[in-house]
Amino acid sequence: MSEIKEKEPLFSAKNLKLLTEPIDSKNPVTVLVLGICSALAVTVKLKPAIVMAISVIVVTAFSNLIISLIRKSIPNRIRIIVQLVVIASLVILVDQILKAYVYDVSKQLSVFVGLIITNCIIMGRLEAFALGNKPWPSFLDGIGNGLGYGLILVIVAFFRELLGSGTILGLRVIPLEWYVKNGGFYENNGMMILPPMALITVGIIIWIQRSRNRKLIEE
Amino acid sequence: MSLLNKIKSMDRNSNLYTFLYASGMVIVVAMLLAIASTALKPAQNKNIETEKKIDILRSIGKTDGIDEAKNKHKFVAEAFQKYIPEQLVVNINGDTIKGLEAFNIDMKVELSKPLEQRNLPLYVAKLDDGSIKYIIPLRGRGLWGPIWGYLALNSDLKTIYGATFAHQGETPGLGAEIATPEFQKQFRGKTIFEGDSILTFTSVKVVKGGASPDDTHGVDAISGGTITSKGLEKMLSDCLEPYQNYFEKIHKSL
Amino acid sequence: MEHLINIFVKSIFIDNMVFAYFLGMCSYLAVSKTVKTSVGLGFAVIFVMAITVPVNYLMNKYLLLPGALKWLDPEFASLDLSFLSFIMFIAVIASMVQLVEMIVEKFSPSLYSSLGIFLPLIAVNCAILGGSLFMQEREYKTLAEATVFGVGSGVGWFLAIVSIAAIRERLKYSDIPKPLRGLGIAFILTGLMGIAFMTFMGIKL
């Protein structure tokens, strides 16, 4: 990235910050408490989590871009509705594309693709950033926030799939000979597959992040 | 152009502007979505069709190699053509209905019709060893939503060769267990008729607490998934019984 | 009738919106600092769910599903508008929330002053949209089933937010590792409560 930064003014230090800050110190999930809703249920396996993360990045980036482009023309009174319509249309597009090209994953994601609409990150970024900034920075901000969110999703899914099923992206990581039923010592942690463990994993991620970055500690 | 400029110069908070803005947005959005939906429809339908074929093939255990296949659609279509040489549609009296293709029949629509008007699709499979299997599509209701599947019968029309079930939103670990091979394996060898004849229809029962091994009509229910199990049982008897007249007819001609 | 009770109990305890599907987490974490406010938000959610799920059920049945427009003209039987369902549902929810807000303001100012501030929050509460989407996915057969499911899911959400608020009020006096304070412990607690709620799965319905 640093090479591009020198050559291209598009990636000035300020713009680059928009991209990187949401990944750690302004992470939408662990710091700003946005957008936890829709997606943790899809973190049992890594593959749907990655598809979900990409979908959210696409929707945040483009809704930010579109709203920023038309920000001067939006009537204030129907602002929220306009935003919802833009988000919902993008989500419908994503959903239709997933159904057409990655049907298996779209079946696993089921209603959770639709729930991207009410993912507070998107609405939150539109209100807080895109309405008051130029298209390019808004686009970067969207990608950054999408990435920050996706990162948490992928970390959670990585541990849940590894410990819960012994695989990563469906490939076996923990050898079958290790399992008790094959005479070994290992057993999958069935608990990791259950939904509550996703929350506990996020809790632990927050704990680690805040021990590293003490500025984020509450109270 | 002048109209556009006029609109542009309007007060952003006026009612007229808000109204025009909202209508314009609705038209643009509706058009874009309609175009996207129409453009992607063929690819989506292809996926649905392939999935249905895979489900049918699974009931006779012929799904090897699908996941590794480079062109899944083509591979499945070829396997389907190879193993399912014949499809037919019959009615409650056991007569064959001409001019309908079994594959295109929507079970959801058929099940909402009264029994006398129902079209009953039937697939005839021919395995590598030349044996004939009859595949019957099933559809019913679990706890949370629809469940469906396919049941393959041996050529004696009473013993089950294989079964496959799928669901939309049953609880993982409970009702969703109907989609696992362990549950489906139990159906193999069970019978749907009493005794040696095919006169008395007796569907497969899902027995709570486990079926006894010599029970030819019972499989183990899913613990904690009672409603799904019951729904499955009902689906089996509802969807299999209407074929009885047709089965008697072929049985006589054998 | 037995079937309806089943749906009701299941949607409250077993398929709880928060503990099983993580829906409505944003407002769940943001508003659960005191019991009083969370009771207010909880009631608002039940209220809105009980209205939007049946309304969206009717929308889905008579407008969106393939062939749903048959009642208008038999020619429309082949029309499939289901790709519009997300936008339709969210529009219904946003306008219902607006409508409820206006009605409550007009007829019960006291209820409005306690509920009012939460209503705008609800339009983007995932649990509400989730309720409608699950209703569509699970293909409930009758309006009664859809309504019971909507109310049940709302009650489940209410239960979740009030109990976490009660716990968080007590947490002020406990000695938690500093980095875990606030959000971190709230996540872990929700997870533990989710595990506790999973014991309801053993109920044979």
XYZ file of C-alpha atoms in Angstrom, chain B:
254
model
C -33.287 19.753 -19.850
C -34.908 22.945 -18.698
C -37.340 20.884 -16.605
C -34.470 19.173 -14.871
C -32.846 22.510 -14.144
C -36.111 23.781 -12.809
C -36.374 20.832 -10.442
C -32.763 21.323 -9.442
C -33.362 24.898 -8.463
C -36.353 23.972 -6.305
C -36.375 24.246 -2.554
C -35.166 20.947 -1.144
C -37.666 21.029 1.671
C -40.781 21.735 -0.352
C -43.485 19.098 -0.573
C -43.429 19.006 -4.355
C -39.691 18.403 -4.456
C -39.932 15.623 -1.897
C -42.738 14.030 -3.826
C -40.931 14.250 -7.184
C -37.746 12.930 -5.621
C -39.496 9.958 -4.069
C -41.346 9.062 -7.273
C -38.212 9.394 -9.376
C -36.302 7.188 -6.954
C -38.979 4.503 -6.947
C -39.036 4.364 -10.759
C -35.252 4.180 -11.100
C -34.889 1.558 -8.374
C -37.772 -0.568 -9.638
C -36.352 -0.561 -13.164
C -32.843 -1.470 -12.073
C -34.049 -4.303 -9.875
C -36.406 -5.660 -12.495
C -33.598 -5.708 -15.072
C -31.196 -7.410 -12.669
C -33.791 -9.945 -11.620
C -34.693 -10.870 -15.197
C -31.048 -11.094 -16.228
C -30.099 -13.401 -13.375
C -33.223 -15.566 -13.470
C -31.886 -18.189 -15.936
C -28.771 -18.826 -13.840
C -30.864 -19.080 -10.675
C -33.331 -21.490 -12.235
C -30.447 -23.617 -13.479
C -29.200 -23.890 -9.885
C -32.614 -24.904 -8.617
C -32.996 -27.472 -11.383
C -29.576 -28.985 -10.715
C -30.289 -29.184 -7.018
C -33.522 -31.045 -7.659
C -31.690 -33.502 -9.887
C -29.033 -34.050 -7.233
C -31.736 -34.744 -4.643
C -33.357 -37.315 -6.933
C -30.007 -38.957 -7.665
C -29.188 -39.050 -3.971
C -32.209 -41.230 -3.223
C -30.649 -43.961 -5.373
C -27.160 -43.206 -4.065
C -25.722 -41.904 -7.307
C -24.153 -38.637 -6.231
C -20.492 -39.649 -6.355
C -18.246 -37.220 -8.147
C -20.663 -34.308 -8.220
C -18.660 -32.153 -5.854
C -15.450 -32.751 -7.804
C -17.043 -32.207 -11.201
C -15.735 -29.178 -13.084
C -19.032 -28.328 -14.695
C -21.518 -29.355 -12.056
C -24.612 -28.582 -14.120
C -23.417 -30.678 -17.033
C -22.247 -33.537 -14.837
C -25.537 -33.698 -12.973
C -27.597 -33.435 -16.154
C -25.656 -36.316 -17.697
C -25.947 -38.502 -14.603
C -29.637 -37.731 -14.397
C -30.166 -38.694 -18.010
C -28.191 -41.888 -17.528
C -29.907 -43.155 -14.396
C -33.412 -41.777 -14.820
C -34.466 -42.963 -18.281
C -38.178 -42.529 -17.677
C -40.467 -40.067 -15.956
C -44.207 -40.284 -15.797
C -47.197 -38.649 -14.204
C -50.086 -40.700 -12.857
C -53.329 -39.865 -11.087
C -55.067 -41.283 -8.054
C -56.782 -44.026 -10.111
C -53.451 -45.257 -11.358
C -53.846 -43.980 -14.929
C -50.916 -42.364 -16.669
C -51.491 -38.757 -17.603
C -50.065 -37.827 -20.987
C -48.512 -34.510 -21.890
C -47.032 -33.676 -18.504
C -43.408 -33.871 -17.490
C -42.794 -35.200 -13.982
C -39.763 -32.991 -13.450
C -41.715 -29.791 -14.070
C -44.415 -30.575 -11.543
C -44.391 -28.379 -8.476
C -45.263 -30.510 -5.451
C -46.304 -27.439 -3.504
C -49.052 -26.717 -6.048
C -50.132 -30.360 -6.309
C -50.493 -30.837 -2.576
C -52.914 -27.936 -2.340
C -55.249 -29.628 -4.845
C -57.881 -32.203 -3.856
C -56.681 -35.777 -4.163
C -58.713 -36.593 -7.296
C -57.139 -33.784 -9.305
C -53.602 -34.279 -8.148
C -50.848 -35.061 -10.636
C -48.474 -37.611 -9.151
C -44.959 -37.514 -10.576
C -42.926 -40.711 -10.645
C -39.351 -41.269 -11.767
C -38.152 -44.640 -12.982
C -34.474 -45.225 -12.362
C -32.316 -47.873 -13.949
C -29.115 -48.692 -12.099
C -25.878 -50.047 -13.543
C -26.871 -53.652 -12.775
C -30.101 -53.202 -14.731
C -32.368 -53.138 -11.677
C -35.343 -50.784 -11.736
C -36.155 -48.389 -8.911
C -39.191 -46.157 -8.578
C -38.604 -42.707 -7.124
C -41.462 -40.789 -5.500
C -41.153 -37.117 -4.595
C -42.297 -36.096 -1.114
C -43.241 -32.784 0.388
C -44.564 -31.872 3.811
C -44.167 -29.602 6.772
C -41.689 -29.726 9.615
C -41.722 -27.475 12.628
C -40.507 -24.287 11.011
C -41.256 -24.707 7.370
C -41.384 -27.067 4.449
C -39.538 -30.357 4.340
C -39.186 -32.423 1.189
C -37.405 -35.440 -0.153
C -37.387 -38.437 -2.461
C -38.043 -42.073 -1.709
C -36.733 -44.819 -3.976
C -38.558 -48.163 -4.020
C -37.234 -51.476 -5.288
C -38.958 -53.017 -8.292
C -41.173 -55.086 -5.951
C -42.762 -51.689 -5.152
C -42.776 -52.304 -1.422
C -39.263 -52.288 -0.025
C -37.448 -48.988 0.241
C -34.167 -48.763 -1.608
C -33.146 -45.333 -0.377
C -34.487 -42.054 0.902
C -33.304 -38.496 1.047
C -34.803 -35.588 2.940
C -34.133 -31.892 2.997
C -35.538 -28.976 4.952
C -35.513 -25.243 4.876
C -35.172 -24.063 8.420
C -35.391 -26.884 10.968
C -33.439 -26.429 14.178
C -29.792 -27.490 13.753
C -28.965 -30.549 15.811
C -32.658 -31.381 16.289
C -35.123 -31.336 13.402
C -32.348 -30.646 10.916
C -31.023 -34.164 11.580
C -33.482 -35.521 9.006
C -31.059 -34.306 6.347
C -28.172 -36.447 7.652
C -27.138 -39.724 6.012
C -27.354 -41.470 9.423
C -31.064 -40.779 9.679
C -31.758 -41.532 6.030
C -29.828 -44.819 6.093
C -32.416 -46.302 8.441
C -35.054 -46.282 5.731
C -33.270 -48.774 3.560
C -35.036 -52.162 3.554
C -38.179 -50.974 5.329
C -41.461 -51.784 3.620
C -44.503 -49.685 2.893
C -46.981 -52.561 2.460
C -48.201 -55.165 4.923
C -47.125 -58.750 4.265
C -46.227 -60.066 0.846
C -48.960 -58.441 -1.213
C -49.162 -54.791 -2.009
C -52.783 -54.450 -0.938
C -52.517 -52.974 2.530
C -50.606 -49.743 2.603
C -48.692 -49.134 5.829
C -46.424 -46.153 5.806
C -43.128 -45.954 7.614
C -43.550 -44.827 11.214
C -41.088 -42.678 13.063
C -40.855 -44.304 16.478
C -40.049 -42.196 19.507
C -37.401 -43.765 21.698
C -36.198 -46.040 18.911
C -37.801 -48.677 16.714
C -37.173 -52.344 17.404
C -34.757 -53.855 14.859
C -37.291 -56.345 13.463
C -39.917 -53.636 12.869
C -40.201 -53.441 9.105
C -42.210 -50.223 9.191
C -40.393 -48.236 11.847
C -37.343 -46.003 12.071
C -35.926 -44.144 15.094
C -37.316 -40.675 15.681
C -35.016 -37.721 16.256
C -34.733 -36.974 19.936
C -35.896 -33.429 20.599
C -37.250 -33.108 17.090
C -40.680 -34.537 17.687
C -42.640 -32.183 15.485
C -40.249 -32.578 12.603
C -40.394 -36.373 13.010
C -44.171 -36.309 13.052
C -44.230 -34.022 10.014
C -41.943 -36.440 8.208
C -44.182 -39.366 9.067
C -47.226 -37.499 7.798
C -45.376 -36.471 4.636
C -44.512 -40.119 3.926
C -48.028 -41.446 4.306
C -49.636 -38.482 2.512
C -47.338 -38.636 -0.468
C -47.001 -42.417 -0.852
C -50.557 -43.605 -0.443
C -51.985 -41.992 -3.616
C -49.667 -44.182 -5.720
C -51.224 -47.416 -4.472
C -53.597 -47.876 -7.417
C -50.822 -47.351 -9.890
C -48.570 -49.790 -8.078
C -51.291 -52.455 -8.144
C -51.594 -51.979 -11.865
C -47.919 -52.526 -12.570
C -47.803 -55.326 -10.075
C -50.524 -57.165 -11.983
C -48.785 -56.708 -15.291
C -45.544 -58.129 -13.952
